[in-house]
Short mmCIF file of C-alpha atoms in Angstrom, two decimals:
data_model
loop_
_atom_site.label_atom_id
_atom_site.label_comp_id
_atom_site.label_asym_id
_atom_site.label_seq_id
_atom_site.Cartn_x
_atom_site.Cartn_y
_atom_site.Cartn_z
CA MET A 1 3.08 -3.87 -24.99
CA PRO A 2 1.15 -3.73 -21.73
CA THR A 3 2.16 -1.22 -19.12
CA LYS A 4 4.05 -2.66 -16.19
CA ARG A 5 3.45 -0.89 -12.92
CA ALA A 6 6.35 -0.86 -10.53
CA ARG A 7 5.76 -0.41 -6.84
CA LYS A 8 8.77 1.31 -5.41
CA ASN A 9 10.08 0.57 -1.96
CA PRO A 10 12.82 3.01 -1.00
CA SER A 11 13.70 1.20 2.21
CA VAL A 12 17.22 -0.17 2.43
CA ALA A 13 16.77 -1.90 5.79
CA GLN A 14 18.86 -4.97 6.50
CA LYS A 15 21.77 -3.60 4.42
CA PRO A 16 25.24 -3.04 5.85
CA PRO A 17 26.26 0.56 6.58
CA SER A 18 27.19 2.54 3.48
CA PRO A 19 30.88 2.66 2.81
CA PRO A 20 31.69 6.38 2.60
CA LEU A 21 31.80 7.69 -0.92
CA SER A 22 34.72 9.72 -2.17
CA GLU A 23 35.64 12.56 0.15
CA LYS A 24 36.50 14.77 -2.81
CA ASN A 25 32.86 15.93 -3.10
CA ALA A 26 32.64 17.42 0.37
CA VAL A 27 31.04 20.77 -0.40
CA ILE A 28 27.56 21.74 0.78
CA THR A 29 25.50 24.24 -1.13
CA GLN A 30 22.24 25.16 0.54
CA ASP A 31 19.48 26.23 -1.80
CA ILE A 32 16.94 27.37 0.76
CA PRO A 33 14.57 30.14 -0.33
CA GLU A 34 14.31 32.86 2.34
CA GLU A 35 11.56 34.41 0.27
CA GLU A 36 10.11 33.70 -3.15
CA GLY A 37 12.83 33.93 -5.77
CA ALA A 38 15.61 34.34 -3.21
CA LYS A 39 18.65 32.06 -3.06
CA ARG A 40 21.18 31.56 -0.32
CA GLU A 41 24.35 29.54 -0.70
CA SER A 42 26.90 28.49 1.86
CA THR A 43 30.12 26.77 0.94
CA LEU A 44 31.73 24.68 3.62
CA ARG A 45 34.76 23.62 1.61
CA ASP A 46 36.55 25.09 -1.33
CA GLU A 47 35.61 22.38 -3.72
CA SER A 48 32.73 21.36 -5.92
CA TYR A 49 29.25 19.98 -5.12
CA THR A 50 28.33 16.94 -3.06
CA PRO A 51 25.42 15.06 -4.58
CA GLU A 52 24.19 14.09 -1.09
CA LEU A 53 22.88 17.61 -0.53
CA PHE A 54 19.21 17.96 -1.44
CA ASP A 55 16.34 15.53 -1.26
CA GLU A 56 13.15 15.71 -3.22
CA ASP A 57 10.25 17.17 -1.26
CA GLU A 58 9.73 15.68 2.19
CA GLU A 59 6.40 14.54 3.46
CA MET A 60 4.83 14.03 6.85
CA PRO A 61 3.76 10.57 8.03
CA GLU A 62 0.50 9.18 6.73
CA GLU A 63 -2.43 8.63 9.09
CA THR A 64 -1.73 5.59 11.20
CA GLU A 65 -3.89 2.61 10.37
CA ASN A 66 -4.10 -0.88 11.78
CA THR A 67 -3.35 -3.27 8.93
CA ILE A 68 -4.77 -6.76 9.19
CA ASP A 69 -2.25 -9.39 8.19
CA PRO A 70 -4.22 -11.85 6.02
CA ASP A 71 -2.01 -14.74 7.11
CA THR A 72 -2.20 -14.25 10.89
CA GLY A 73 -5.45 -12.30 11.17
CA LYS A 74 -3.76 -9.97 13.67
CA ALA A 75 -3.49 -6.19 13.51
CA ALA A 76 -0.06 -4.87 12.62
CA LYS A 77 0.30 -1.18 13.44
CA ARG A 78 2.02 0.86 10.76
CA THR A 79 4.62 3.27 12.10
CA ALA A 80 5.30 6.81 10.95
CA GLU A 81 7.41 7.03 7.82
CA TYR A 82 9.13 10.32 8.44
CA ALA A 83 12.24 11.05 10.45
CA LEU A 84 13.02 14.68 11.19
CA GLY A 85 16.63 15.46 12.01
CA GLY A 86 17.61 18.07 14.54
CA GLY A 87 17.09 21.61 13.32
CA GLY A 88 14.34 21.05 10.77
CA TYR A 89 13.98 19.94 7.18
CA ASN A 90 16.69 22.02 5.53
CA ALA A 91 19.12 22.36 8.42
CA LEU A 92 22.60 20.96 7.89
CA LYS A 93 23.05 17.47 9.31
CA SER A 94 25.96 15.08 9.65
CA TYR A 95 26.04 11.35 8.86
CA LYS A 96 29.34 9.49 9.43
CA GLY A 97 31.26 12.68 8.77
CA GLN A 98 29.27 13.61 5.67
CA MET A 99 27.31 16.89 5.75
CA TYR A 100 23.89 17.10 4.09
CA SER A 101 20.52 18.81 4.31
CA GLY A 102 16.90 17.80 3.70
CA MET A 103 15.26 14.73 5.15
CA ALA A 104 17.17 13.10 7.98
CA VAL A 105 18.67 9.65 7.42
CA GLY A 106 16.00 7.13 8.44
CA GLY A 107 13.10 9.08 6.93
CA SER A 108 11.14 8.00 3.89
CA HIS A 109 9.00 9.33 1.06
CA THR A 110 5.76 7.86 -0.16
CA TRP A 111 4.83 8.63 -3.76
CA THR A 112 2.15 7.50 -6.17
CA TYR A 113 2.97 7.13 -9.86
CA ASP A 114 0.53 7.93 -12.66
CA GLN A 115 0.08 5.22 -15.24
CA GLY A 116 3.04 5.61 -17.58
CA THR A 117 4.65 3.59 -20.35
CA TRP A 118 7.54 1.27 -19.63
CA LYS A 119 9.40 0.37 -22.82
CA GLU A 120 11.96 -2.44 -23.00
CA THR A 121 14.42 -3.00 -25.85
CA LYS A 122 16.41 -6.23 -25.90
CA GLU A 123 20.08 -5.52 -26.63
CA GLU A 124 21.73 -8.79 -25.60
CA PRO A 125 20.39 -12.23 -24.55
CA ASP A 126 20.22 -11.15 -20.88
CA LEU A 127 20.23 -7.36 -21.26
CA TRP A 128 17.32 -4.99 -21.91
CA ARG A 129 17.41 -1.22 -22.10
CA ILE A 130 14.43 0.34 -20.33
CA ASP A 131 12.66 3.66 -20.74
CA TYR A 132 9.90 4.76 -18.37
CA GLN A 133 8.19 8.12 -18.20
CA THR A 134 5.34 9.33 -15.98
CA ASN A 135 4.49 11.79 -13.19
CA LYS A 136 4.85 10.96 -9.54
CA ARG A 137 2.81 12.62 -6.84
CA ARG A 138 2.88 12.94 -3.09
CA ALA A 139 0.75 10.56 -1.10
CA ARG A 140 0.35 13.44 1.37
CA LYS A 141 0.75 17.21 1.17
CA ALA A 142 4.17 18.77 1.61
CA PRO A 143 4.99 20.19 5.04
CA THR A 144 5.25 23.97 4.98
CA GLY A 145 8.71 25.18 4.06
CA SER A 146 10.08 21.79 3.07
CA GLY A 147 11.62 20.61 -0.14
CA ALA A 148 13.55 22.26 -2.94
CA PRO A 149 12.15 25.08 -5.12
CA VAL A 150 9.92 24.34 -8.08
CA GLY A 151 12.05 23.72 -11.15
CA THR A 152 14.81 21.82 -9.32
CA GLU A 153 15.94 18.74 -11.26
CA TYR A 154 17.56 15.51 -10.14
CA HIS A 155 19.57 12.76 -11.78
CA TRP A 156 19.27 9.48 -9.89
CA LEU A 157 21.06 6.20 -10.46
CA ILE A 158 18.78 3.30 -9.52
CA VAL A 159 20.17 -0.12 -8.68
CA GLY A 160 17.28 -2.49 -8.04
CA HIS A 161 15.60 -5.83 -8.31
CA GLN A 162 12.42 -6.08 -10.37
CA HIS A 163 10.37 -9.18 -9.63
CA VAL A 164 7.84 -9.96 -12.35
CA LYS A 165 5.18 -12.68 -12.43
CA LYS A 166 2.96 -13.38 -15.42
CA ILE A 167 -0.73 -13.41 -14.55
CA ASP A 168 -2.32 -13.85 -17.97
CA ALA A 169 -1.49 -13.20 -21.63
CA ASN A 170 -1.36 -9.43 -21.15
CA THR A 171 -0.93 -8.85 -17.42
CA TYR A 172 2.12 -9.05 -15.19
CA GLU A 173 2.56 -8.39 -11.48
CA THR A 174 5.72 -6.40 -10.79
CA HIS A 175 7.55 -5.31 -7.65
CA LEU A 176 10.66 -3.13 -7.64
CA THR A 177 13.04 -2.90 -4.67
CA GLY A 178 16.54 -1.54 -4.38
CA SER A 179 18.52 1.67 -3.90
CA LYS A 180 18.72 4.97 -5.68
CA TYR A 181 21.82 7.19 -5.59
CA LYS A 182 21.80 10.92 -6.13
CA LEU A 183 24.14 11.38 -9.08
CA ALA A 184 23.62 15.10 -9.68
CA TYR A 185 21.10 17.89 -9.36
CA LYS A 186 20.35 21.25 -10.97
CA SER A 187 18.80 24.10 -9.00
CA ALA A 188 15.94 26.11 -10.48
CA SER A 189 18.09 29.19 -10.89
CA SER A 190 21.13 27.47 -12.37
CA ASN A 191 22.04 26.82 -16.00
CA ALA A 192 24.31 23.89 -15.18
CA TRP A 193 24.17 20.64 -13.26
CA SER A 194 26.05 20.24 -10.00
CA ILE A 195 28.38 17.86 -11.84
CA PRO A 196 28.50 19.84 -15.08
CA THR A 197 30.35 17.59 -17.55
CA VAL A 198 29.41 14.25 -19.07
CA LYS A 199 32.85 12.87 -18.22
CA LYS A 200 32.51 13.77 -14.52
CA GLN A 201 28.99 12.32 -14.33
CA ARG A 202 30.26 9.06 -15.82
CA GLU A 203 33.04 8.95 -13.27
CA ARG A 204 30.48 9.56 -10.55
CA GLU A 205 28.31 6.77 -11.93
CA VAL A 206 31.23 4.34 -11.85
CA GLU A 207 31.90 5.38 -8.26
CA LEU A 208 28.29 4.75 -7.28
CA LEU A 209 28.19 1.37 -9.02
CA ASP A 210 31.35 0.40 -7.15
CA ASP A 211 29.58 1.37 -3.93
CA ALA A 212 26.63 -0.87 -4.89
CA LYS A 213 29.06 -3.71 -5.62
CA GLN A 214 30.64 -3.33 -2.17
CA ARG A 215 27.19 -3.51 -0.58
CA VAL A 216 26.44 -6.85 -2.27
CA GLN A 217 29.88 -8.17 -1.37
CA GLY A 218 29.27 -7.10 2.23
CA LEU A 219 26.09 -9.11 2.64
CA PRO A 220 26.20 -12.09 5.08
CA PRO A 221 27.78 -15.20 3.55
CA VAL A 222 25.56 -17.97 2.18
CA LEU A 223 26.14 -21.64 1.46
CA ALA A 224 26.70 -22.63 -2.13
CA SER A 225 23.67 -24.93 -1.90
CA GLU A 226 21.26 -22.30 -0.53
CA LYS A 227 18.27 -21.94 -2.85
CA VAL A 228 16.47 -18.73 -3.72
CA LYS A 229 13.15 -18.72 -1.91
CA VAL A 230 10.10 -19.61 -3.98
CA GLU A 231 6.65 -18.31 -3.10
CA LYS A 232 4.73 -21.04 -1.35
CA ARG A 233 1.40 -21.91 -2.94
CA GLU A 234 -1.24 -24.29 -1.85
CA LYS A 235 -1.98 -27.10 -4.23
CA GLY A 236 -4.09 -25.81 -7.08
CA GLN A 237 -3.60 -22.15 -6.13
CA GLN A 238 -2.10 -21.18 -9.48
CA ARG A 239 -5.08 -22.68 -11.26
CA LEU A 240 -7.44 -20.79 -8.94
CA ASP A 241 -5.63 -17.49 -9.49
CA SER A 242 -5.92 -17.97 -13.24
CA MET A 243 -9.60 -18.81 -12.93
CA PHE A 244 -10.31 -15.74 -10.78
CA GLY A 245 -8.55 -13.50 -13.30
CA LYS A 246 -10.53 -14.97 -16.20
CA ALA A 247 -13.77 -14.59 -14.25
CA ALA A 248 -13.03 -10.91 -13.59
CA GLY A 249 -12.26 -10.29 -17.26
CA PHE A 250 -15.39 -12.13 -18.36
CA LEU A 251 -17.70 -10.15 -16.07
CA ARG A 252 -16.09 -6.85 -17.04
CA ASN A 253 -16.54 -7.66 -20.71
CA GLU A 254 -20.04 -9.12 -20.57
CA LEU A 255 -22.04 -7.14 -18.00
CA PRO A 256 -23.69 -3.76 -18.60
CA PHE A 257 -22.41 -1.13 -16.21
CA TYR A 258 -23.62 2.31 -15.16
CA ARG A 259 -22.09 5.50 -13.77
CA VAL A 260 -25.12 6.61 -11.81
CA ARG A 261 -25.83 10.30 -11.14
CA TYR A 262 -28.41 11.22 -8.52
CA THR A 263 -29.30 13.96 -6.03
CA ILE A 264 -29.69 13.85 -2.26
CA ARG A 265 -30.86 16.43 0.28
CA ARG A 266 -28.39 17.56 2.93
CA GLY A 267 -29.48 20.23 5.36
CA GLY A 268 -32.33 21.23 3.09
CA THR A 269 -30.04 21.61 0.07
CA GLU A 270 -29.97 19.29 -2.93
CA THR A 271 -26.55 17.85 -3.68
CA SER A 272 -25.64 16.16 -6.95
CA ILE A 273 -23.69 12.90 -6.61
CA ASN A 274 -21.65 11.19 -9.32
CA THR A 275 -20.97 7.57 -8.37
CA PRO A 276 -17.16 7.18 -8.37
CA ARG A 277 -17.16 3.66 -9.85
CA TYR A 278 -19.12 1.51 -12.34
CA THR A 279 -22.09 -0.37 -10.93
CA THR A 280 -24.75 -2.84 -11.96
CA VAL A 281 -27.31 -4.99 -10.12
CA PHE A 282 -29.54 -8.01 -10.66
CA GLY A 283 -32.33 -9.61 -8.59
CA VAL A 284 -35.56 -8.82 -6.81
CA ASP A 285 -36.75 -8.82 -3.19
CA ASP A 286 -38.59 -11.65 -1.36
CA THR A 287 -42.09 -10.36 -2.32
CA SER A 288 -41.54 -11.13 -6.01
CA THR A 289 -39.86 -13.77 -8.11
CA PHE A 290 -39.12 -14.68 -11.73
CA VAL A 291 -40.80 -17.59 -13.52
CA ILE A 292 -40.36 -18.96 -17.01
CA GLU A 293 -43.42 -18.36 -19.20
CA ASN A 294 -45.73 -21.41 -19.28
CA SER A 295 -43.87 -22.89 -16.31
CA GLU A 296 -44.54 -22.90 -12.61
CA SER A 297 -40.87 -23.19 -11.72
CA THR A 298 -39.14 -20.23 -10.15
CA SER A 299 -36.29 -18.90 -12.23
CA SER A 300 -33.98 -16.28 -10.84
CA ASN A 301 -31.08 -17.58 -12.86
CA SER A 302 -32.15 -18.84 -16.28
CA GLU A 303 -31.73 -15.73 -18.37
CA THR A 304 -29.77 -16.56 -21.50
CA SER A 305 -28.44 -13.03 -22.06
CA VAL A 306 -27.80 -10.03 -19.86
CA GLN A 307 -30.30 -7.26 -20.51
CA ASP A 308 -29.04 -3.69 -20.32
CA ASP A 309 -32.15 -1.59 -20.93
CA THR A 310 -32.48 1.48 -18.71
CA THR A 311 -36.06 2.46 -19.48
CA ASN A 312 -37.23 1.27 -16.04
CA ASN A 313 -40.64 0.71 -17.69
CA LEU A 314 -42.51 -2.44 -16.74
CA LEU A 315 -44.87 -1.99 -19.70
CA ASP A 316 -42.15 -2.82 -22.19
CA PRO A 317 -42.73 -6.36 -23.54
CA PRO A 318 -40.08 -8.78 -22.26
CA PRO A 319 -37.97 -10.69 -24.78
CA ALA A 320 -39.36 -14.03 -25.88
CA ASN A 321 -38.82 -16.96 -23.49
CA SER A 322 -37.37 -14.68 -20.82
CA PRO A 323 -38.33 -14.99 -17.16
CA ILE A 324 -41.44 -13.04 -16.13
CA LEU A 325 -41.67 -11.15 -12.83
CA VAL A 326 -44.59 -12.30 -10.65
CA ASP A 327 -45.85 -11.77 -7.12
CA SER A 328 -44.33 -14.41 -4.84
CA LYS A 329 -47.70 -15.29 -3.20
CA THR A 330 -50.31 -14.80 -5.93
CA ARG A 331 -48.12 -15.52 -8.96
CA THR A 332 -49.75 -12.57 -10.65
CA PRO A 333 -47.54 -11.02 -13.35
CA LEU A 334 -46.39 -7.53 -12.40
CA THR A 335 -46.72 -6.04 -15.88
CA GLU A 336 -50.47 -5.47 -16.10
CA SER A 337 -50.47 -1.71 -15.82
CA LYS A 338 -48.24 1.03 -14.57
CA SER A 339 -50.76 2.19 -11.99
CA LYS A 340 -50.88 -1.29 -10.40
CA SER A 341 -47.19 -1.89 -10.69
CA LYS A 342 -45.30 -2.73 -7.52
CA TYR A 343 -42.05 -1.18 -8.81
CA ARG A 344 -41.10 1.95 -10.68
CA CYS A 345 -37.88 0.26 -11.81
CA ARG A 346 -37.56 -2.85 -13.94
CA PRO A 347 -35.97 -5.68 -11.93
CA ARG A 348 -33.73 -8.10 -13.83
CA PRO A 349 -33.14 -11.78 -13.08
CA ILE A 350 -29.68 -12.83 -11.97
CA PRO A 351 -27.78 -14.06 -15.05
CA PRO A 352 -26.28 -17.57 -15.01
CA CYS A 353 -22.66 -16.35 -14.74
CA LEU A 354 -23.51 -14.62 -11.45
CA ASP A 355 -26.04 -17.14 -10.22
CA ILE A 356 -23.40 -19.88 -10.24
CA LEU A 357 -21.34 -17.69 -7.93
CA ARG A 358 -24.38 -16.96 -5.77
CA GLN A 359 -25.01 -20.64 -5.19
CA ALA A 360 -21.32 -21.27 -4.40
CA VAL A 361 -21.28 -18.39 -1.91
CA GLU A 362 -24.43 -19.63 -0.17
CA LYS A 363 -22.78 -23.03 0.23
CA ALA A 364 -19.55 -21.48 1.53
CA THR A 365 -21.18 -19.19 4.11
CA ASP A 366 -23.33 -22.10 5.33
CA ASP A 367 -25.55 -20.06 7.68
CA GLY A 368 -28.88 -20.53 5.91
CA THR A 369 -28.80 -17.16 4.11
CA ARG A 370 -30.39 -17.19 0.67
CA TYR A 371 -29.35 -14.23 -1.44
CA ASN A 372 -31.74 -12.65 -3.94
CA PHE A 373 -29.58 -9.70 -5.04
CA VAL A 374 -26.19 -9.51 -6.71
CA LEU A 375 -24.50 -6.08 -6.86
CA VAL A 376 -21.37 -5.69 -8.99
CA ASN A 377 -18.94 -2.78 -8.62
CA TYR A 378 -16.14 -2.28 -11.15
CA TYR A 379 -13.17 -0.23 -9.92
CA ALA A 380 -11.46 0.49 -13.26
CA THR A 381 -8.58 2.51 -11.73
CA GLY A 382 -7.28 3.54 -8.35
CA ASP A 383 -9.40 6.70 -8.62
CA ASP A 384 -12.60 4.64 -8.38
CA SER A 385 -13.77 4.24 -4.82
CA ILE A 386 -16.62 4.05 -2.32
CA SER A 387 -16.74 6.23 0.76
CA TYR A 388 -17.40 5.12 4.33
CA HIS A 389 -20.95 3.74 4.76
CA SER A 390 -22.85 0.86 6.33
CA ASP A 391 -25.42 -1.42 4.72
CA ASP A 392 -27.91 -0.96 7.51
CA GLU A 393 -31.05 -0.24 5.50
CA ARG A 394 -34.27 -1.61 6.94
CA PHE A 395 -35.10 -3.47 3.75
CA LEU A 396 -32.22 -5.87 4.49
CA GLY A 397 -33.77 -6.93 7.81
CA GLN A 398 -32.04 -7.09 11.17
CA ASN A 399 -28.36 -8.12 11.28
CA PRO A 400 -28.08 -9.05 7.58
CA THR A 401 -25.38 -11.31 6.17
CA ILE A 402 -23.57 -9.81 3.19
CA ALA A 403 -20.90 -11.67 1.26
CA SER A 404 -18.29 -9.74 -0.73
CA LEU A 405 -16.15 -11.46 -3.41
CA SER A 406 -13.11 -9.70 -4.93
CA LEU A 407 -11.78 -10.53 -8.40
CA GLY A 408 -8.95 -8.90 -10.36
CA ALA A 409 -6.77 -6.19 -8.84
CA GLY A 410 -6.25 -6.04 -5.09
CA ARG A 411 -7.67 -3.14 -3.12
CA ASP A 412 -7.70 -2.11 0.50
CA PHE A 413 -10.96 -2.59 2.43
CA LEU A 414 -11.21 -0.34 5.48
CA LEU A 415 -13.42 -0.82 8.55
CA LYS A 416 -13.93 1.64 11.38
CA HIS A 417 -16.38 1.95 14.26
CA LYS A 418 -19.36 4.21 13.84
CA PRO A 419 -19.08 7.38 15.96
CA GLY A 420 -20.37 6.62 19.46
CA ALA A 421 -20.52 2.89 18.87
CA ALA A 422 -18.02 2.25 21.66
CA GLY A 423 -20.00 4.40 24.13
CA GLY A 424 -18.95 5.38 27.66
CA THR A 425 -17.88 8.65 29.31
CA THR A 426 -14.83 7.73 31.44
CA ASP A 427 -11.23 8.33 30.40
CA THR A 428 -10.90 4.61 29.73
CA ASP A 429 -14.02 4.65 27.60
CA ARG A 430 -12.70 7.61 25.64
CA ALA A 431 -9.34 5.90 25.14
CA ILE A 432 -11.10 2.81 23.85
CA ALA A 433 -13.23 5.00 21.58
CA ASN A 434 -10.16 6.74 20.18
CA ALA A 435 -8.52 3.42 19.45
CA ALA A 436 -11.71 2.16 17.81
CA ALA A 437 -11.82 5.24 15.57
CA LYS A 438 -8.65 4.13 13.78
CA PRO A 439 -9.52 2.12 10.68
CA LEU A 440 -8.67 -1.51 10.23
CA LYS A 441 -7.22 -2.29 6.81
CA PHE A 442 -7.83 -5.57 5.01
CA PRO A 443 -5.82 -5.92 1.77
CA LEU A 444 -8.26 -7.94 -0.36
CA LYS A 445 -6.74 -9.91 -3.25
CA SER A 446 -8.33 -11.67 -6.21
CA GLY A 447 -10.42 -14.59 -4.99
CA ASP A 448 -10.80 -13.30 -1.41
CA MET A 449 -14.30 -13.43 0.08
CA LEU A 450 -15.24 -11.28 3.04
CA ILE A 451 -18.39 -11.94 5.09
CA MET A 452 -20.15 -9.22 7.07
CA ARG A 453 -22.75 -10.64 9.44
CA GLY A 454 -24.30 -10.15 12.87
CA GLU A 455 -24.02 -6.56 14.14
CA THR A 456 -21.34 -5.54 11.64
CA GLN A 457 -23.61 -3.04 9.86
CA SER A 458 -24.95 -1.67 13.16
CA ASN A 459 -21.53 -0.88 14.60
CA TRP A 460 -19.12 -0.48 11.72
CA LEU A 461 -18.53 1.63 8.60
CA HIS A 462 -16.62 0.32 5.63
CA SER A 463 -15.01 1.81 2.51
CA VAL A 464 -12.71 1.18 -0.46
CA PRO A 465 -10.53 4.31 -0.62
CA LYS A 466 -8.80 5.74 -3.69
CA ARG A 467 -5.39 4.31 -4.37
CA LYS A 468 -3.01 5.75 -6.98
CA GLY A 469 -1.66 2.76 -8.81
CA LEU A 470 -3.65 -0.42 -8.31
CA GLN A 471 -2.22 -2.95 -5.88
CA GLY A 472 -1.84 -6.58 -6.75
CA SER A 473 -1.60 -8.37 -10.02
CA ALA A 474 -4.17 -6.91 -12.33
CA GLY A 475 -3.72 -3.18 -12.59
CA ALA A 476 -4.80 -3.21 -16.22
CA LEU A 477 -7.85 -5.36 -15.39
CA GLY A 478 -9.16 -3.33 -12.45
CA ARG A 479 -11.16 -4.79 -9.57
CA ILE A 480 -14.53 -6.52 -9.79
CA ASN A 481 -16.35 -6.67 -6.46
CA ILE A 482 -19.48 -8.76 -6.20
CA THR A 483 -21.73 -8.47 -3.14
CA PHE A 484 -24.53 -10.94 -2.39
CA ARG A 485 -27.47 -9.65 -0.32
CA ARG A 486 -31.07 -10.43 0.57
CA ALA A 487 -33.74 -7.73 0.37
CA VAL A 488 -36.99 -8.57 2.11
CA VAL A 489 -39.34 -5.79 0.90
CA PRO A 490 -39.93 -3.82 -2.31
CA GLY A 491 -38.03 -0.83 -0.92
CA GLY A 492 -34.83 -2.80 -1.38
CA THR A 493 -35.51 -3.38 -5.04
CA GLU A 494 -36.30 0.30 -5.63
CA ASN A 495 -33.17 1.38 -3.78
CA TYR A 496 -30.75 -0.95 -5.51
CA TYR A 497 -31.91 -0.19 -9.03
CA ARG A 498 -32.05 3.55 -8.41
CA TYR A 499 -28.48 3.78 -7.10
CA ASN A 500 -26.85 1.04 -9.20
CA VAL A 501 -28.62 1.36 -12.56
CA GLY A 502 -30.44 4.70 -12.59
CA ASP A 503 -31.65 6.08 -15.89
CA GLY A 504 -28.37 7.16 -17.53
CA GLU A 505 -26.03 5.69 -20.12
CA VAL A 506 -25.01 2.06 -20.37
CA TYR A 507 -21.28 1.41 -20.31
CA ARG A 508 -19.59 -1.54 -22.03
CA TRP A 509 -15.98 -2.61 -22.00
CA ARG A 510 -14.20 -2.12 -25.35
CA ASP A 511 -11.00 -4.13 -25.75
CA GLU A 512 -9.82 -2.04 -28.71
CA GLU A 513 -9.99 1.13 -26.59
CA GLY A 514 -8.99 -0.49 -23.32
CA LYS A 515 -11.74 1.23 -21.30
CA MET A 516 -15.43 1.49 -20.55
CA VAL A 517 -17.38 3.27 -23.28
CA ALA A 518 -20.86 4.75 -23.09
CA THR A 519 -23.17 3.06 -25.62
CA THR A 520 -26.55 3.82 -27.14
CA GLU A 521 -27.92 0.32 -26.52
#
């Protein structure tokens, strides 16, 4: 059974105030280490534990970003997600007469979950028993002195809504929202839970479920005829989404990919770089072209199979009836001898499956750009990424147009101004520069196309950062990103094949293993 990834949203905004839980559990036990291994307890009442005492580790707010709403095109500033109560993280606080410590009411955690296994067992026609196990990690580092000691355990009762949408035969989009109640906890130094017996924990669970029931009953009244909202889709959108998903799967399964390793010099020192994603590239710059043998017609898109050789040797004989690389002006084949060769790499024609997309993108951009290169990046997991950079190489010419098509899982695309791009020395200029330094975030979904043109590369940097747990609908599929470019001189060809093919192993997708596997092809 495929893994379902749940995106948790701990917010309970828009809900009525919590009806106070039973006052019988009104004792506070502080488990705050004064030094390593030390334990301090303070009892406020002569009764047993209150489960509202400790929170899991707190975190500070993430770096503020401006998120671009894809529907309105406007920037929506994300606010800090942490609320610190008076007195610090572990100070005692009061909420509607209830004492507690840890994060103040109104704060929030942000966690990332490793890929785990969600198992469902059907017990009744409308009832499944679920079992899910994984590790969760902080999105940011813990503030100094916050959180409970290592070894502390928690027992939560989660009451939530899981929305699931089938994407293809083996992939589902899932979104989980709701509430979680602290049922019990066990400190690192204790041999018993705060509610030590099974009977008492069951009674506590019934009490919490009754609280959840009261919350639902306390929601604003609705008319009997009011329908549950259905996601609005443009006509044909479902068919397009299915097509985009199939296209991503096809390209992942059919194309040869590479995990390029190379060295660069920084400050006089050589640094080894391992590309943090799978890459591949097809095409050749304006000074050369592909022709079919015994034909004068140019062919950049008539290859019948995708070659994956990494010898980078132009002297190797091409397969029969395959396009031949020639000089654009003289039509002289570029395979006569290594000493006369224009390229050290071996350019490859754009295969039909990508050339169809190239032609469609040229028509959609409608600015006269004719692309001769197709670069494909495969982000298999949220750990695959590309750091901030700009495509401002001279071999692309001045103010190049670059089209970027996303297929499969959604990922965030970040843009930020290059340092000094805003210019100026006054306070106003510096304020503008500081605002410009904050990244803009574009959540790109399957089928989205982003165009970078004009002075974008001169003034902006862009990246696809790591994200634990892929966003969107195709976590198991990963993200295929296809960029269409035009290189005008041989330096572009050399650059693209060096950094996107290299001379290492060829990787192919293996369905039986569910991952990219290095091959000996």
